[in-house]
Amino acid sequence: MSPWGAVCLTEGSRQILLSAKAFDVEEIVPGGEVAAEIGSKLVLNCNATGCESPAFFWRTQLDYPLGGNVSNQGSSSVLTIKNVSKGHERDYLCSASCGNNNKQRTVSIRIFSFPSDPIIETSGPLVLGKPASITCRVLEVYPSDGLDLELKKGEDIMLSTTGFEDSVTTTFIPTETDIGKEITCVASLSVEAMEPKQRQTVHKLNVNYGPWKTRIAASPGTTVLEDGTLILHCVSESNPPPRIVWKKQIANETLQTIAKNHTLSIPNVQFGDSGVYICEVTNEVTNQMENRTVTVSVQGVPRLPEFSVLPSETVIEGESVTLQCSVESSPVAQFIIIRKLPSQDEILDSKDGIVHIPSVTPDDAGSYECEVENVFERRKMSITLSVKSPSSTAATFTYQPENITEVEDFDSNSATYNIPQDNSILENETSLAPKDRTSTLYILSNNDTITYAVEVFAAVTNGTEEIEIIIVKTEEADYVTPMIIGVSSVATVAGPVAAILVYISRKTKINGSYSLVRSLSP
């Protein structure tokens, strides 16, 4: 049969037959099966042949709504879906009629959604050596049963899935080899009527670790000359970068914070800058801490030398004396204490610059010299030691026999003294403990017996004195020649308190005169 047929034209009462191409409907464009992405615009073209103005009709199977707009123009009809959704996944039919002839074509619409690359997520910060999970997820994918996921670490496949899942999760323990390694998630979507689509995401592993391999560099070194510059640099491997604090160990092992930086710079160093420095490194994510220490020695010439005598450079014979030589020095200085003598100097046996003399004698007096030396310099210092002999203690009594009056004058060579009264029958009682050293007047009566105890405390020596007093009264009434009182021997005794017991003799009247009655024995 020829593809050409007759065209019937009506003109008045006449019908004119024209030879033309047979009426038909071409394949819908695009035709067959069409893959449309959700949210996209879809345009379907339906064209008829063999008819100048056919009538078109669009519908879906089971008469679902078209969800689009139809536009007819001549032998062509267009169905436009502006925003494709899952509801458009249907078979669409385009019917055309020309006279009594009807023709139709069908197209199948397959819907898919694959709008973005997959997302890689981790279960919080990754920490070296601690279990962690990693997830690859594809958002708004459709249909999920056509999705394939593959999770790789480097070139190694960690996990893969096929269909019905839009995410994949695996657990692993980060190791040192994982630091900086790449994780790749590959997502492939297969839908009928289209070639498989593939998307992938690469994520570099951020493994937190440390601090570790911490080390300290000292410039110019751990031994530095006084007045120089010391630079300490602390380096540590850590992710994230560590927080560094410099501390110095002071007395009682107490730590003092001195800087918060990688580099600690100390210009014009002094001896006091010597000591133990600590670099404290902390990773705030891993909550790990690492310490490194360095001992710094500042060296130079001896400083602040001092040579002294304790208790003083002038002492009393018999006292204890300490010669002490000290200096600030690094490295440690050596001490030599020398006694300067006319013939040949004597090196004394000293320990750490100290010489102790338990009981000085006049022979110990003289000049002493201390030599202080380290690798940088030698210094000398001198002192002179004076030794004084102990002074004696004397008590002098005078008697003026006027109106039977006794005058006692105490002169104890800068001594303090006290006169307690043992038995007093004085007519006019007077304090016997004067604070000064002036004469004290006592009024006596006949036939009196008086005993006094005199304690003398000297600044130099302690002693006990026995004193005899001779009192003579003559017959002359107008004047009396004073008699001198003799002071007997002084005996020095040991002990912190010296006592002089003075016994005043009992007075007896014999032939109109007074004579001495010797004091009783203690």
Coordinates of C-alpha atoms in Angstrom, one line a residue, residues 71-445:
S71 CA 0.6 23.9 23.9
N72 CA -0.7 23.0 20.4
Q73 CA 0.6 24.7 17.2
G74 CA -0.3 23.3 13.8
S75 CA 0.8 19.7 13.6
S76 CA 2.8 19.9 16.8
S77 CA 1.8 19.7 20.5
V78 CA 4.2 20.3 23.4
L79 CA 3.8 19.2 27.0
T80 CA 5.9 21.3 29.4
I81 CA 6.6 20.2 33.0
K82 CA 8.3 23.1 34.7
N83 CA 9.3 21.4 38.0
V84 CA 9.7 17.6 37.8
S85 CA 8.8 15.7 40.9
K86 CA 8.3 12.1 42.0
G87 CA 4.6 12.3 40.9
H88 CA 5.7 12.7 37.3
E89 CA 7.1 9.2 37.1
R90 CA 4.4 7.9 34.7
D91 CA 3.8 6.8 31.2
Y92 CA 2.6 9.7 29.1
L93 CA 0.4 9.3 25.9
C94 CA 0.0 11.7 23.1
S95 CA -3.1 11.1 20.9
A96 CA -3.8 12.9 17.6
S97 CA -6.9 12.7 15.4
C98 CA -7.4 13.9 11.9
G99 CA -10.9 13.3 10.7
N100 CA -11.7 9.7 11.6
N101 CA -8.1 8.8 12.0
N102 CA -6.6 8.5 15.5
K103 CA -3.0 7.9 16.3
Q104 CA -1.0 7.9 19.6
R105 CA 2.5 7.6 21.0
T106 CA 3.7 6.7 24.5
V107 CA 6.7 7.8 26.5
S108 CA 7.9 6.6 30.0
I109 CA 9.3 9.1 32.4
R110 CA 11.8 7.9 35.0
I111 CA 12.5 10.2 37.9
F112 CA 15.8 10.5 39.7
S113 CA 17.5 12.8 42.2
F114 CA 21.3 13.2 42.7
P115 CA 21.8 16.8 43.4
S116 CA 25.1 16.9 45.3
D117 CA 28.3 15.2 46.1
P118 CA 28.4 12.8 49.1
I119 CA 29.2 14.1 52.6
I120 CA 31.9 12.5 54.8
E121 CA 31.3 12.9 58.6
T122 CA 33.4 11.7 61.6
S123 CA 32.2 11.0 65.1
G124 CA 33.9 14.1 66.6
P125 CA 37.6 14.8 66.5
L126 CA 39.8 11.9 65.5
V127 CA 42.4 11.1 68.1
L128 CA 45.4 8.9 67.5
G129 CA 44.8 5.4 68.9
K130 CA 41.2 5.9 69.9
P131 CA 38.2 4.2 68.0
A132 CA 36.2 6.5 65.8
S133 CA 33.5 6.1 63.2
I134 CA 33.3 7.7 59.7
T135 CA 30.1 8.0 57.6
C136 CA 29.5 8.7 54.0
R137 CA 26.0 10.1 53.2
V138 CA 24.3 11.2 50.0
L139 CA 21.5 13.8 50.5
E140 CA 18.2 13.8 48.6
V141 CA 19.1 10.8 46.4
Y142 CA 16.3 9.1 44.5
P143 CA 15.8 6.2 44.0
S144 CA 18.0 4.9 46.8
D145 CA 17.7 1.4 45.5
G146 CA 19.8 2.4 42.6
L147 CA 22.6 3.9 44.8
D148 CA 26.0 2.3 45.2
L149 CA 28.4 3.6 47.9
E150 CA 32.1 2.9 48.4
L151 CA 34.3 4.2 51.2
K152 CA 38.0 4.1 50.7
K153 CA 41.0 5.0 52.8
G154 CA 43.8 5.8 50.4
E155 CA 43.5 3.0 47.9
D156 CA 42.0 0.5 50.3
I157 CA 38.3 -0.1 50.3
M158 CA 36.9 0.2 53.9
L159 CA 33.3 -0.6 53.1
S160 CA 30.8 -0.7 50.1
T161 CA 27.0 -1.1 49.8
T162 CA 24.6 -1.7 46.9
G163 CA 21.1 -0.3 46.8
F164 CA 18.5 0.7 49.4
E165 CA 20.9 2.8 51.5
D166 CA 21.8 6.5 51.1
S167 CA 24.7 6.3 53.7
V168 CA 27.4 4.0 54.9
T169 CA 29.3 4.0 58.3
T170 CA 32.4 2.2 59.4
T171 CA 34.5 2.2 62.6
F172 CA 38.3 2.3 62.6
I173 CA 41.2 3.2 64.9
P174 CA 43.5 6.0 63.6
T175 CA 47.1 5.1 63.5
E176 CA 50.3 7.1 62.7
T177 CA 50.0 6.0 59.1
D178 CA 46.6 7.5 58.8
I179 CA 47.9 11.0 59.6
G180 CA 47.2 13.1 56.5
K181 CA 45.7 10.2 54.6
E182 CA 42.7 10.8 52.3
I183 CA 39.2 9.2 52.8
T184 CA 37.2 9.0 49.5
C185 CA 33.5 8.3 49.2
V186 CA 32.2 7.3 45.8
A187 CA 28.5 7.3 45.1
S188 CA 27.0 5.8 41.9
L189 CA 23.3 6.1 40.9
S190 CA 21.9 3.8 38.3
V191 CA 18.5 4.6 36.8
E192 CA 16.8 3.2 33.7
A193 CA 16.9 5.3 30.6
M194 CA 20.2 6.9 31.5
E195 CA 23.8 6.2 32.0
P196 CA 24.9 5.7 35.7
K197 CA 25.8 9.0 37.4
Q198 CA 28.7 9.1 39.8
R199 CA 29.8 11.6 42.4
Q200 CA 32.7 11.5 44.9
T201 CA 34.1 13.4 47.8
V202 CA 37.7 13.4 49.2
H203 CA 38.3 14.1 52.8
K204 CA 41.8 14.5 54.4
L205 CA 41.9 12.8 57.7
N206 CA 42.5 15.3 60.5
V207 CA 44.0 13.0 63.2
N208 CA 44.6 14.8 66.5
Y209 CA 47.6 13.6 68.4
G210 CA 50.4 14.6 70.8
P211 CA 52.1 16.4 72.1
W212 CA 55.0 14.1 71.4
K213 CA 58.6 14.2 70.3
T214 CA 59.0 17.4 72.4
R215 CA 62.5 18.8 72.6
I216 CA 64.3 21.9 73.8
A217 CA 67.0 23.8 71.9
A218 CA 69.3 26.1 73.9
S219 CA 71.3 28.9 72.3
P220 CA 74.2 29.4 72.7
G221 CA 74.0 26.4 75.0
T222 CA 73.0 25.3 78.5
T223 CA 76.1 27.0 79.8
V224 CA 76.1 30.8 79.2
L225 CA 78.4 33.6 80.3
E226 CA 77.1 36.2 82.7
D227 CA 75.6 39.3 80.9
G228 CA 75.1 37.2 77.7
T229 CA 71.7 36.3 76.1
L230 CA 70.1 32.9 76.6
I231 CA 67.4 31.6 74.1
L232 CA 65.4 28.5 74.8
H233 CA 63.2 27.1 72.1
C234 CA 60.6 24.4 72.7
V235 CA 59.4 22.3 69.8
S236 CA 56.7 19.6 69.9
E237 CA 54.7 17.6 67.3
S238 CA 51.0 18.0 68.0
N239 CA 47.7 18.4 66.2
P240 CA 46.2 20.8 66.8
P241 CA 49.2 23.0 67.6
P242 CA 50.1 22.7 71.3
R243 CA 49.9 25.3 74.1
I244 CA 53.4 25.9 75.5
V245 CA 54.2 27.3 78.9
W246 CA 57.7 27.9 80.3
K247 CA 58.2 27.4 84.0
K248 CA 61.2 27.7 86.3
Q249 CA 61.9 25.6 89.4
I250 CA 62.4 27.7 92.4
A251 CA 62.8 27.0 96.1
N252 CA 61.0 23.9 97.6
E253 CA 60.6 22.6 94.0
T254 CA 57.9 25.2 93.4
L255 CA 57.3 26.0 89.7
Q256 CA 57.0 29.6 88.6
T257 CA 55.4 30.4 85.2
I258 CA 57.6 32.8 83.3
A259 CA 56.4 32.7 79.7
K260 CA 53.7 31.4 77.3
N261 CA 55.5 31.0 74.0
H262 CA 57.6 28.6 72.0
T263 CA 60.7 30.7 72.6
L264 CA 62.0 32.0 75.9
S265 CA 64.6 34.8 75.6
I266 CA 66.6 36.1 78.6
P267 CA 68.9 39.0 77.8
N268 CA 71.7 40.0 80.2
V269 CA 71.6 36.8 82.2
Q270 CA 72.8 36.7 85.8
F271 CA 73.8 34.0 88.3
G272 CA 70.2 34.0 89.5
D273 CA 69.0 32.9 86.1
S274 CA 70.8 29.6 86.6
G275 CA 68.5 26.7 87.3
V276 CA 66.0 24.2 85.9
Y277 CA 63.6 25.3 83.2
I278 CA 60.6 23.3 82.2
C279 CA 58.7 23.4 78.8
E280 CA 55.1 22.2 79.5
V281 CA 53.3 21.3 76.3
T282 CA 49.5 20.7 76.3
N283 CA 47.1 19.5 73.6
E284 CA 43.6 20.8 74.5
V285 CA 41.8 18.3 72.2
T286 CA 43.5 15.1 73.3
N287 CA 44.0 16.4 76.9
Q288 CA 47.6 15.1 76.8
M289 CA 50.6 16.8 78.3
E290 CA 54.3 16.4 77.9
N291 CA 57.2 18.0 79.8
R292 CA 60.8 18.6 79.0
T293 CA 63.4 20.1 81.3
V294 CA 66.8 21.8 80.7
T295 CA 69.3 22.9 83.3
V296 CA 71.0 26.2 82.7
S297 CA 74.2 27.3 84.2
V298 CA 75.2 31.0 84.1
Q299 CA 79.0 31.4 84.7
G300 CA 81.3 34.3 85.3
V301 CA 83.8 35.9 87.7
P302 CA 83.2 35.7 91.4
R303 CA 80.8 38.4 92.6
L304 CA 80.0 40.0 96.0
P305 CA 83.0 38.6 97.9
E306 CA 82.8 39.0 101.7
F307 CA 85.3 38.1 104.4
S308 CA 83.9 38.5 108.0
V309 CA 84.6 37.6 111.6
L310 CA 81.8 36.5 113.9
P311 CA 80.9 37.9 116.4
S312 CA 83.3 40.8 115.5
E313 CA 86.8 41.7 114.6
T314 CA 87.6 42.6 118.2
V315 CA 87.0 39.8 120.7
I316 CA 88.0 38.9 124.3
E317 CA 90.4 36.2 125.0
G318 CA 88.6 32.9 125.4
E319 CA 85.7 33.7 123.2
S320 CA 84.6 31.6 120.2
V321 CA 85.4 33.1 116.8
T322 CA 84.3 32.1 113.2
L323 CA 86.1 33.3 110.1
Q324 CA 83.7 33.2 107.2
C325 CA 84.5 33.8 103.5
S326 CA 81.6 33.9 101.0
V327 CA 81.1 34.8 97.3
E328 CA 78.6 34.4 94.5
S329 CA 80.2 32.2 91.9
S330 CA 79.5 29.9 89.0
P331 CA 81.3 27.5 88.6
V332 CA 81.7 26.9 92.3
A333 CA 84.7 28.9 93.7
Q334 CA 87.5 27.4 95.8
F335 CA 88.3 29.1 99.2
I336 CA 91.8 29.3 100.8
I337 CA 92.0 31.1 104.2
I338 CA 95.6 32.1 105.1
R339 CA 96.9 33.5 108.4
K340 CA 99.6 36.1 107.7
L341 CA 102.7 35.6 109.8
P342 CA 106.1 37.4 109.8
S343 CA 108.1 34.3 108.8
Q344 CA 105.8 32.1 106.8
D345 CA 102.0 32.3 106.1
E346 CA 99.9 29.5 107.5
I347 CA 97.1 27.9 105.4
L348 CA 94.2 27.2 107.7
D349 CA 92.0 24.1 107.5
S350 CA 88.7 25.5 106.2
K351 CA 85.5 24.0 105.0
D352 CA 83.4 25.9 102.4
G353 CA 85.3 29.0 103.4
I354 CA 84.7 28.7 107.2
V355 CA 87.3 28.5 109.9
H356 CA 86.1 28.1 113.5
I357 CA 88.3 29.0 116.6
P358 CA 86.6 27.7 119.7
S359 CA 88.7 29.7 122.2
V360 CA 90.8 32.6 120.9
T361 CA 94.2 33.5 122.5
P362 CA 96.3 36.5 122.0
D363 CA 98.4 34.4 119.6
D364 CA 95.4 34.2 117.3
A365 CA 95.4 38.0 116.7
G366 CA 96.7 39.3 113.5
S367 CA 95.9 39.5 109.8
Y368 CA 94.0 36.9 107.8
E369 CA 93.4 36.6 104.1
C370 CA 90.8 34.8 102.0
E371 CA 91.5 33.8 98.4
V372 CA 88.5 33.1 96.2
E373 CA 89.1 31.5 92.8
N374 CA 87.1 30.0 89.9
V375 CA 88.1 29.4 86.3
F376 CA 87.6 33.0 85.4
E377 CA 89.3 35.0 88.2
R378 CA 91.0 35.0 91.6
R379 CA 90.1 37.5 94.3
K380 CA 91.6 38.3 97.7
M381 CA 90.1 39.8 100.9
S382 CA 91.8 40.7 104.2
I383 CA 90.7 41.2 107.8
T384 CA 92.5 41.9 111.1
L385 CA 91.5 40.1 114.3
S386 CA 92.2 41.8 117.6
V387 CA 92.2 39.8 120.9
K388 CA 91.9 41.7 124.2
S389 CA 92.8 40.3 127.6
P390 CA 90.0 40.1 130.2
S391 CA 90.0 43.1 132.7
S392 CA 89.9 42.5 136.5
T393 CA 87.0 43.5 138.7
A394 CA 87.7 45.5 141.9
A395 CA 85.5 46.9 144.6
T396 CA 86.9 49.8 146.7
F397 CA 85.5 50.8 150.0
T398 CA 86.4 54.0 151.8
Y399 CA 85.6 54.9 155.4
Q400 CA 85.2 58.3 156.8
P401 CA 84.9 58.1 160.6
E402 CA 83.0 61.3 161.1
N403 CA 80.0 60.9 163.4
I404 CA 80.5 57.2 163.1
T405 CA 79.7 57.3 159.3
E406 CA 80.7 54.6 156.8
V407 CA 80.9 55.5 153.2
E408 CA 81.1 52.8 150.6
D409 CA 82.2 53.5 147.0
F410 CA 81.7 50.7 144.5
D411 CA 83.9 50.8 141.4
S412 CA 83.6 47.5 139.5
N413 CA 85.2 48.5 136.2
S414 CA 82.0 48.8 134.2
A415 CA 80.3 46.0 136.1
T416 CA 76.7 46.0 137.3
Y417 CA 76.1 45.1 140.9
N418 CA 73.6 44.5 143.5
I419 CA 73.9 44.8 147.3
P420 CA 71.2 42.7 149.0
Q421 CA 70.9 43.4 152.7
D422 CA 71.2 40.3 154.8
N423 CA 70.8 41.9 158.3
S424 CA 70.2 45.6 158.6
I425 CA 69.8 47.5 161.9
L426 CA 70.5 50.9 160.2
E427 CA 68.8 53.7 162.0
N428 CA 68.1 55.3 158.6
E429 CA 67.5 52.5 156.2
T430 CA 68.7 53.2 152.6
S431 CA 68.5 51.2 149.4
L432 CA 71.7 49.2 148.9
A433 CA 71.3 48.7 145.2
P434 CA 72.3 52.0 143.5
K435 CA 72.0 52.1 139.7
D436 CA 74.9 54.5 139.4
R437 CA 78.3 54.2 140.8
T438 CA 78.4 57.1 143.2
S439 CA 79.1 56.8 146.9
T440 CA 76.3 55.6 149.2
L441 CA 76.1 56.9 152.8
Y442 CA 75.0 54.5 155.6
I443 CA 74.5 55.7 159.3
L444 CA 75.7 53.2 161.9
S445 CA 75.2 52.8 165.7

